[in-house]
């Protein structure tokens, strides 16, 4: 009961700071963030939101995103939805009231407009919008992938130890059931995302996993159940959406309920069976073959590049393109060899944060942020450290990438030597990835290699940041006390306006007072994979 009260209190604290119930147009959440559609961005009080204890930070993208962390966001969102409904029911025609007035509403509105314009110019490209849609299809599947992946790991451990032989078949069924039908869920989400009827997308995608396709020949080959996997399901569902929309343009309304679903499944199904399954199967096989080749021949170099460039990919939003690749590898091989390497970016981030902590002994605000955010960083939730520490400071973000590169190179080297290290699910990273690890040389070897990679990432990120992460001017700017000054003169000397943009070495010292300073103003900030 106390937990429910706490979650409701958090939701109640957030609601007036985003303009009240009347200002909320849509509510959703992902692994770590409460995502809100807002009618009027100028009604939001960013600084007050950051001061709410449960809020780790705010990020503005296509929606206004409040970072609450894994677990918390899933509990706060339903309470927030209930409060919004209650607010709308009690005063449906009234604008949001009681919201603390911003210091300058006109300036805040102008800032919001400028941020939106800059963000749209940089991020609203067709390619990035397409990647965002792809992410929206696969992100809802992550909880099931994690749960089934952990059960699969537990089952493998019990089988290797010879324990509970009467239980392991049941665990195997639990772990494999979702993966056997993942194409159906992908088809359902794809149709929903692209504006079609979700169940029709699932129905067409179900053809791919139907055992009876083994009796069908296409392109001179006998089809196999599951051929084409999630890529085939995605393509089939997108096709179904277009066929459905085409039908609705000419089918009479009286016949729509009979004709449209029939033609949608018939046309899309035939194309899927006699085209998409074969093509998508070839593409899926090529992805698996390329991943194996990349890490077996150039593992250390490939791992160095993947680990080093992952954080910039996240900031550009391009990491979303990897989600279907991860899922395809899990579907084919039982694990993705890319995720443990990419997770090293988080290790570099942790090492960099520890170095910042030591290099800024006088800045109580940043040190407090690091102490509160470091446990989440160790578990793979990197947003507080990225948006509250490394990105506003500038150089430490680059040196964190260096740490990720060395950690990725370490794991990639062992892949090159024949010890594959993979994850049975996507989403977690850091220490949270240990229960999902799998490989080709036993769990002990796999865990040891991954742990070694984390250690290398921590050390490299720490060393690069400690020795190269601060210029003399940056140290002079930030290594100052953030405690209240004793006099007006000293206060003016130690404090700067918080409206100066952050994210570069010349950011003002007071910008670090917020736990997520700089992150909410970054128009390209995206959610890291594995968060």
C-alpha positions as CSV (number, residue, x, y, z in Angstrom):
1,X,0.0,0.0,0.0
2,X,2.8,2.4,0.8
3,X,4.4,1.7,-2.6
4,X,1.1,2.5,-4.3
5,X,0.8,5.8,-2.3
6,X,4.4,6.7,-3.3
7,X,3.7,6.1,-7.0
8,X,0.5,8.1,-6.8
9,X,2.3,10.9,-5.0
10,X,5.0,11.0,-7.7
11,X,2.3,11.1,-10.4
12,X,0.5,13.8,-8.4
13,X,3.7,15.9,-8.2
14,X,4.3,15.6,-11.9
15,X,0.9,16.4,-13.3
16,X,0.6,20.1,-12.3
17,X,4.2,20.7,-13.5
18,X,3.3,19.6,-17.1
19,X,0.3,21.9,-17.2
20,X,-2.4,19.8,-15.6
21,X,-4.7,17.2,-17.0
22,X,-6.1,19.5,-19.7
23,X,-2.6,19.9,-21.2
24,X,-2.0,16.2,-21.6
25,X,-3.0,14.8,-25.0
26,X,-1.4,11.3,-24.8
27,X,0.3,9.1,-22.3
28,X,2.7,6.2,-22.9
29,X,5.8,4.8,-21.3
30,X,8.9,2.7,-22.4
31,X,11.5,1.0,-20.3
32,X,12.5,4.1,-18.4
33,X,10.5,7.1,-19.5
34,X,7.0,8.5,-19.1
35,X,6.2,9.9,-22.6
36,X,3.6,12.7,-22.8
37,X,2.0,14.4,-25.6
38,X,1.3,18.0,-24.6
39,X,-1.0,20.7,-26.1
40,X,1.1,23.6,-24.8
41,X,4.8,23.1,-24.1
42,X,5.1,26.5,-22.5
43,X,3.0,25.3,-19.5
44,X,5.7,22.9,-18.4
45,X,8.1,23.8,-15.6
46,X,11.3,21.9,-16.4
47,X,13.2,22.9,-13.4
48,X,10.5,22.0,-10.9
49,X,10.1,18.6,-12.7
50,X,13.8,17.9,-12.3
51,X,13.5,18.7,-8.5
52,X,10.8,16.0,-8.0
53,X,12.7,13.2,-6.1
54,X,11.7,10.3,-8.4
55,X,12.5,12.2,-11.6
56,X,15.9,11.5,-13.1
57,X,15.7,14.0,-15.9
58,X,13.6,15.3,-18.8
59,X,14.1,15.0,-22.5
60,X,12.2,16.6,-25.3
61,X,11.7,14.7,-28.5
62,X,8.6,14.0,-30.5
63,X,7.0,13.6,-27.0
64,X,7.9,15.2,-23.7
65,X,9.8,12.5,-21.8
66,X,10.2,12.3,-18.1
67,X,12.9,9.8,-17.0
68,X,11.8,7.8,-14.0
69,X,13.9,4.6,-14.4
70,X,13.0,1.0,-15.0
71,X,10.3,-0.4,-12.8
72,X,9.3,3.0,-11.4
73,X,7.9,4.2,-14.7
74,X,5.7,1.1,-15.1
75,X,4.1,1.8,-11.7
76,X,3.8,5.6,-11.9
77,X,2.2,5.6,-15.4
78,X,-1.1,3.9,-14.4
79,X,-1.4,6.3,-11.5
80,X,-0.7,9.3,-13.7
81,X,-3.3,8.1,-16.2
82,X,-5.9,7.8,-13.4
83,X,-5.1,11.3,-12.2
84,X,-5.4,12.7,-15.7
85,X,-8.8,11.0,-16.2
86,X,-10.0,12.3,-12.8
87,X,-8.8,15.8,-13.7
88,X,-10.6,15.7,-17.1
89,X,-13.8,14.3,-15.5
90,X,-13.9,17.0,-12.8
91,X,-13.2,19.9,-15.0
92,X,-13.4,18.9,-18.7
93,X,-13.8,22.4,-20.0
94,X,-11.3,24.2,-17.7
95,X,-7.7,24.9,-18.7
96,X,-5.0,23.6,-16.3
97,X,-4.8,25.8,-13.3
98,X,-2.7,26.0,-10.2
99,X,0.4,25.4,-12.2
100,X,3.4,27.4,-10.8
101,X,3.9,30.2,-13.2
102,X,7.2,30.1,-15.0
103,X,9.7,32.8,-14.3
104,X,9.0,34.2,-17.8
105,X,6.2,32.5,-19.7
106,X,7.1,34.4,-22.9
107,X,10.8,33.5,-22.7
108,X,10.0,29.9,-21.9
109,X,7.6,29.7,-24.8
110,X,10.2,31.2,-27.2
111,X,12.8,28.7,-25.9
112,X,10.4,25.8,-26.4
113,X,9.6,27.0,-30.0
114,X,13.3,27.3,-30.8
115,X,14.1,23.9,-29.4
116,X,11.2,22.3,-31.3
117,X,12.3,23.9,-34.5
118,X,15.9,22.8,-34.1
119,X,14.9,19.3,-33.1
120,X,12.6,19.0,-36.1
121,X,15.3,20.3,-38.5
122,X,17.8,17.7,-37.2
123,X,15.6,14.7,-36.4
124,X,12.5,14.8,-38.5
125,X,14.2,13.2,-41.5
126,X,12.3,10.4,-43.2
127,X,15.0,7.9,-42.3
128,X,15.0,8.8,-38.6
129,X,11.2,8.8,-38.5
130,X,11.2,5.4,-40.0
131,X,13.7,4.2,-37.4
132,X,11.5,5.6,-34.7
133,X,8.6,3.6,-36.0
134,X,10.7,0.4,-36.1
135,X,11.7,1.0,-32.5
136,X,8.0,1.5,-31.6
137,X,7.3,-2.0,-33.0
138,X,10.0,-3.9,-31.1
139,X,10.3,-2.0,-27.8
140,X,7.0,-3.3,-26.4
141,X,8.4,-6.9,-26.9
142,X,11.4,-6.3,-24.6
143,X,9.7,-7.3,-21.3
144,X,8.8,-10.7,-22.8
145,X,12.2,-11.1,-24.3
146,X,13.8,-10.4,-21.0
147,X,11.5,-12.7,-19.0
148,X,11.8,-15.6,-21.4
149,X,15.6,-15.0,-21.8
150,X,16.1,-15.3,-18.0
151,X,14.0,-18.5,-17.9
152,X,16.0,-19.9,-20.8
153,X,19.3,-19.2,-18.9
154,X,17.9,-20.8,-15.7
155,X,16.8,-23.8,-17.7
156,X,20.2,-24.2,-19.4
157,X,21.9,-24.0,-16.0
158,X,19.6,-26.7,-14.5
159,X,20.2,-29.0,-17.6
160,X,23.9,-28.6,-17.3
161,X,23.9,-29.4,-13.6
162,X,21.4,-32.3,-14.1
163,X,19.0,-30.8,-11.6
164,X,15.2,-31.0,-11.6
165,X,14.9,-33.1,-14.8
166,X,11.1,-33.2,-14.4
167,X,10.9,-29.3,-14.4
168,X,13.3,-28.4,-17.2
169,X,11.0,-29.4,-20.0
170,X,8.4,-27.0,-18.6
171,X,10.9,-24.2,-18.4
172,X,12.0,-24.9,-21.9
173,X,8.4,-24.5,-23.1
174,X,8.0,-21.3,-21.2
175,X,11.3,-19.9,-22.6
176,X,10.6,-21.0,-26.2
177,X,6.9,-20.3,-26.6
178,X,7.1,-16.6,-27.1
179,X,10.1,-16.9,-29.5
180,X,8.1,-19.4,-31.5
181,X,5.3,-16.9,-32.1
182,X,7.3,-13.6,-32.0
183,X,6.5,-13.0,-35.6
184,X,2.8,-12.8,-34.7
185,X,3.5,-10.1,-32.1
186,X,5.7,-8.2,-34.6
187,X,3.0,-8.3,-37.2
188,X,0.4,-7.0,-34.7
189,X,2.6,-4.1,-33.5
190,X,3.6,-3.3,-37.1
191,X,0.0,-2.9,-38.3
192,X,-0.8,-0.8,-35.2
193,X,2.2,1.5,-35.8
194,X,1.5,2.0,-39.5
195,X,-2.2,2.7,-39.1
196,X,-3.8,-0.6,-40.0
197,X,-5.9,-3.1,-38.0
198,X,-3.5,-4.8,-35.6
199,X,-5.2,-8.2,-35.6
200,X,-5.0,-8.4,-39.4
201,X,-1.2,-7.7,-39.3
202,X,-0.9,-10.5,-36.7
203,X,-3.0,-12.8,-38.9
204,X,-0.8,-12.3,-41.9
205,X,2.4,-12.7,-39.9
206,X,1.1,-15.9,-38.4
207,X,1.4,-17.5,-41.8
208,X,5.2,-17.4,-41.4
209,X,5.2,-19.6,-38.2
210,X,2.4,-21.9,-39.3
211,X,3.8,-25.5,-39.6
212,X,1.7,-26.1,-42.7
213,X,4.0,-23.9,-44.8
214,X,6.4,-26.9,-44.9
215,X,4.1,-28.3,-47.6
216,X,4.6,-25.3,-49.9
217,X,7.3,-24.8,-52.5
218,X,8.5,-21.3,-53.5
219,X,11.4,-20.4,-55.8
220,X,12.1,-24.1,-56.2
221,X,12.6,-24.5,-52.4
222,X,10.3,-26.0,-49.8
223,X,9.4,-23.3,-47.2
224,X,10.2,-23.8,-43.5
225,X,8.1,-22.7,-40.7
226,X,9.5,-19.4,-39.3
227,X,11.5,-18.7,-42.5
228,X,12.0,-14.9,-42.8
229,X,11.4,-14.5,-39.1
230,X,10.7,-11.1,-37.7
231,X,11.8,-9.3,-40.9
232,X,9.3,-11.3,-42.9
233,X,6.6,-10.6,-40.3
234,X,7.4,-6.8,-40.4
235,X,7.2,-6.8,-44.2
236,X,4.0,-8.8,-44.4
237,X,2.3,-6.6,-41.9
238,X,3.3,-3.4,-43.7
239,X,1.9,-4.9,-46.9
240,X,-1.3,-5.8,-45.1
241,X,-1.7,-2.2,-43.9
242,X,-1.4,-0.9,-47.5
243,X,-3.8,-3.5,-48.9
244,X,-6.3,-2.7,-46.1
245,X,-6.2,1.0,-46.8
246,X,-6.5,0.4,-50.6
247,X,-9.6,-1.7,-50.0
248,X,-11.2,0.9,-47.8
249,X,-11.0,3.4,-50.6
250,X,-13.4,1.5,-52.9
251,X,-15.2,-1.3,-51.0
252,X,-18.8,-0.2,-50.2
253,X,-19.3,0.4,-46.5
254,X,-22.0,-2.3,-46.3
255,X,-19.5,-4.9,-47.5
256,X,-16.4,-3.6,-45.8
257,X,-16.6,-5.9,-42.8
258,X,-16.5,-8.9,-45.2
259,X,-14.5,-7.9,-48.2
260,X,-11.7,-5.8,-46.6
261,X,-10.4,-8.3,-44.1
262,X,-10.6,-11.1,-46.6
263,X,-8.7,-9.3,-49.3
264,X,-6.2,-8.0,-46.9
265,X,-5.3,-11.5,-45.6
266,X,-5.6,-13.1,-49.0
267,X,-3.4,-10.7,-51.0
268,X,-0.9,-10.1,-48.3
269,X,-0.8,-13.8,-47.5
270,X,-0.1,-14.9,-51.0
271,X,2.7,-12.3,-51.4
272,X,4.2,-13.4,-48.1
273,X,4.2,-17.1,-49.0
274,X,5.4,-16.8,-52.5
275,X,7.8,-13.9,-52.0
276,X,8.5,-12.3,-48.7
277,X,9.3,-15.5,-46.8
278,X,12.0,-16.4,-49.2
279,X,13.4,-12.9,-49.5
280,X,13.3,-12.2,-45.8
281,X,14.8,-15.6,-45.1
282,X,17.7,-14.8,-47.3
283,X,18.2,-11.4,-45.6
284,X,18.0,-12.9,-42.1
285,X,20.5,-15.5,-43.0
286,X,22.8,-12.9,-44.4
287,X,22.6,-10.8,-41.2
288,X,23.6,-13.8,-39.1
289,X,26.4,-14.8,-41.4
290,X,27.7,-11.2,-41.5
291,X,27.6,-10.9,-37.7
292,X,29.5,-14.1,-37.3
293,X,32.0,-13.2,-40.0
294,X,32.5,-9.7,-38.6
295,X,33.4,-10.9,-35.1
296,X,35.3,-14.0,-36.1
297,X,37.6,-12.1,-38.5
298,X,37.9,-8.6,-37.1
299,X,36.5,-9.1,-33.6
300,X,38.8,-6.8,-31.7
301,X,38.6,-4.0,-34.2
302,X,34.9,-4.4,-34.8
303,X,34.3,-4.5,-31.0
304,X,36.4,-1.4,-30.6
305,X,34.4,0.6,-33.1
306,X,31.0,-0.7,-32.0
307,X,31.7,0.0,-28.3
308,X,33.2,3.4,-29.0
309,X,30.6,4.8,-31.4
310,X,27.5,3.4,-29.7
311,X,26.9,6.5,-27.4
312,X,27.0,8.9,-30.4
313,X,24.7,6.6,-32.3
314,X,22.3,6.8,-29.4
315,X,22.5,10.6,-29.4
316,X,21.7,10.6,-33.1
317,X,18.9,8.1,-32.7
318,X,20.5,5.7,-35.2
319,X,20.8,2.9,-32.6
320,X,17.2,2.1,-33.3
321,X,18.2,0.4,-36.5
322,X,20.0,-2.3,-34.5
323,X,16.8,-3.5,-32.7
324,X,15.5,-5.8,-35.5
325,X,19.0,-7.0,-36.0
326,X,19.3,-8.0,-32.4
327,X,15.9,-9.7,-32.6
328,X,16.8,-11.6,-35.8
329,X,20.1,-12.9,-34.2
330,X,18.2,-14.1,-31.1
331,X,15.6,-15.8,-33.3
332,X,18.3,-17.5,-35.4
333,X,21.1,-18.3,-32.9
334,X,19.4,-18.0,-29.5
335,X,21.4,-14.9,-28.6
336,X,22.7,-11.7,-30.1
337,X,26.5,-11.3,-30.1
338,X,26.2,-7.5,-30.6
339,X,24.5,-6.5,-27.4
340,X,27.3,-7.5,-24.9
341,X,29.8,-5.4,-27.0
342,X,27.5,-2.4,-27.2
343,X,26.9,-2.7,-23.4
344,X,30.5,-1.7,-23.0
345,X,29.5,1.9,-23.8
346,X,27.8,2.0,-20.4
347,X,30.9,0.7,-18.7
348,X,32.9,3.5,-20.2
349,X,30.3,5.9,-18.9
350,X,30.5,4.5,-15.4
351,X,34.3,4.8,-15.4
352,X,34.1,8.3,-16.7
353,X,31.7,9.3,-14.0
354,X,34.0,8.0,-11.3
355,X,36.8,10.1,-12.7
356,X,34.7,13.2,-12.8
357,X,33.8,12.5,-9.1
358,X,37.5,12.6,-8.2
359,X,38.4,15.5,-10.5
360,X,35.7,17.8,-9.1
361,X,36.1,17.5,-5.3
362,X,34.6,20.9,-4.6
363,X,31.5,20.6,-6.8
364,X,29.1,19.0,-4.3
365,X,26.2,19.1,-6.8
366,X,27.9,17.0,-9.5
367,X,29.3,14.6,-6.9
368,X,25.9,14.2,-5.4
369,X,24.5,13.5,-8.9
370,X,27.2,10.9,-9.6
371,X,26.6,9.1,-6.2
372,X,22.9,8.9,-6.9
373,X,23.2,7.9,-10.5
374,X,26.1,5.5,-10.3
375,X,24.1,2.4,-9.1
376,X,21.7,2.8,-12.0
377,X,24.7,3.2,-14.3
378,X,26.1,-0.1,-13.1
379,X,22.8,-1.8,-13.9
380,X,22.8,-0.4,-17.4
381,X,20.6,2.7,-17.0
382,X,22.9,5.3,-18.4
383,X,20.6,8.3,-18.8
384,X,21.3,10.0,-15.5
385,X,25.0,9.8,-16.0
386,X,24.8,10.9,-19.7
387,X,22.4,13.8,-19.2
388,X,23.5,14.8,-15.7
389,X,27.3,14.4,-16.0
390,X,29.2,13.6,-19.1
391,X,27.2,15.3,-21.9
392,X,26.9,18.7,-20.1
393,X,30.7,18.6,-19.4
394,X,31.5,17.8,-23.0
395,X,34.9,16.1,-22.9
396,X,33.9,13.4,-20.4
397,X,31.3,12.2,-23.0
398,X,34.1,11.6,-25.5
399,X,36.4,9.9,-22.9
400,X,33.4,7.7,-21.9
401,X,33.2,6.6,-25.5
402,X,36.9,5.7,-25.3
403,X,36.2,3.5,-22.4
404,X,33.4,1.8,-24.3
405,X,35.7,1.2,-27.2
406,X,38.3,-0.6,-25.1
407,X,35.6,-2.7,-23.4
408,X,34.1,-3.6,-26.8
409,X,37.5,-4.5,-28.2
410,X,38.1,-6.8,-25.3
411,X,34.8,-8.7,-25.8
412,X,35.3,-8.6,-29.6
413,X,38.8,-10.1,-29.3
414,X,37.4,-13.2,-27.5
415,X,34.7,-13.6,-30.2
416,X,37.5,-13.5,-32.7
417,X,39.3,-16.3,-30.7
418,X,36.1,-18.4,-30.9
419,X,34.5,-17.6,-27.6
420,X,31.1,-16.1,-28.6
421,X,29.5,-14.0,-25.9
422,X,25.8,-13.2,-26.5
423,X,22.6,-12.1,-24.8
424,X,19.3,-14.0,-25.0
425,X,17.3,-10.7,-24.9
426,X,17.6,-7.0,-25.6
427,X,17.1,-4.2,-23.2
428,X,19.3,-4.7,-20.1
429,X,23.0,-4.0,-20.1
430,X,25.7,-3.5,-17.4
431,X,25.3,-5.9,-14.5
432,X,21.7,-6.5,-15.3
433,X,22.8,-8.4,-18.4
434,X,24.5,-11.2,-16.5
435,X,21.3,-13.4,-16.1
436,X,20.8,-13.2,-19.9
437,X,24.3,-14.1,-21.0
438,X,24.8,-17.1,-23.3
439,X,27.6,-18.4,-25.5
440,X,29.2,-21.3,-27.2
441,X,31.7,-22.3,-24.5
442,X,29.7,-22.6,-21.3
443,X,28.2,-20.1,-18.9
444,X,31.4,-19.7,-16.8
445,X,33.5,-18.7,-19.7
446,X,30.8,-16.4,-21.1
447,X,30.4,-14.6,-17.7
448,X,34.1,-14.2,-17.2
449,X,34.6,-12.6,-20.6
450,X,31.7,-10.2,-20.2
451,X,32.9,-9.3,-16.7
452,X,36.4,-8.7,-18.0
453,X,35.0,-6.4,-20.7
454,X,33.1,-4.4,-18.1
455,X,36.3,-4.1,-16.0
456,X,38.3,-2.9,-19.0
457,X,35.6,-0.4,-19.9
458,X,35.5,0.9,-16.3
459,X,39.3,1.3,-16.2
460,X,39.7,2.8,-19.6
461,X,36.8,5.2,-19.2
462,X,38.2,6.3,-15.8
463,X,41.8,6.7,-17.0
464,X,40.8,8.6,-20.2
465,X,38.6,10.9,-18.3
466,X,40.9,11.5,-15.4
467,X,43.9,12.4,-17.5
468,X,42.3,13.9,-20.6
469,X,38.7,14.7,-19.7
470,X,39.3,18.2,-18.3
471,X,41.1,21.2,-19.7
472,X,42.4,23.8,-17.2
473,X,39.6,26.1,-18.1
474,X,37.0,23.4,-17.6
475,X,38.4,22.5,-14.2
476,X,38.4,26.2,-13.2
477,X,34.8,26.5,-14.4
478,X,33.4,23.4,-12.6
479,X,35.6,22.6,-9.7
480,X,34.0,25.2,-7.4
481,X,31.6,24.8,-4.5
482,X,27.9,24.9,-5.3
483,X,27.0,25.8,-1.7
484,X,25.1,29.0,-1.2
485,X,27.4,32.0,-1.0
486,X,27.9,34.0,2.2
487,X,27.5,37.4,0.6
488,X,25.9,38.9,-2.5
489,X,29.3,39.6,-4.0
490,X,30.5,36.0,-3.5
491,X,27.2,34.7,-4.7
492,X,27.5,36.6,-8.0
493,X,31.0,35.3,-8.4
494,X,30.2,31.7,-7.9
495,X,26.8,31.4,-9.7
496,X,25.9,31.8,-13.4
497,X,22.5,32.0,-15.1
498,X,21.1,28.5,-15.8
499,X,19.7,29.6,-19.2
500,X,23.1,29.3,-20.9
501,X,23.1,26.2,-23.2
502,X,25.0,23.2,-21.8
503,X,26.6,20.2,-23.5
504,X,30.0,21.9,-24.2
505,X,33.1,22.6,-22.2
506,X,32.1,26.2,-21.6
507,X,28.8,25.3,-19.8
508,X,28.2,27.4,-16.6
509,X,28.9,25.8,-13.3
510,X,25.4,26.1,-12.1
511,X,24.1,24.0,-15.0
512,X,25.4,21.0,-13.1
513,X,23.2,21.7,-10.1
514,X,20.3,19.7,-11.7
515,X,20.7,16.0,-11.8
516,X,20.0,16.0,-15.5
517,X,21.3,19.4,-16.6
518,X,21.8,19.7,-20.3
519,X,20.0,16.6,-21.3
520,X,16.6,18.1,-21.5
521,X,17.9,20.8,-23.8
522,X,19.6,18.4,-26.2
523,X,17.3,18.2,-29.3
524,X,18.9,15.0,-30.5
525,X,18.9,13.1,-27.2
526,X,17.5,9.6,-27.6
527,X,17.0,6.7,-25.3
528,X,20.0,4.4,-25.1
529,X,19.3,0.9,-26.2
530,X,19.4,-1.4,-23.3
531,X,17.7,1.1,-21.1
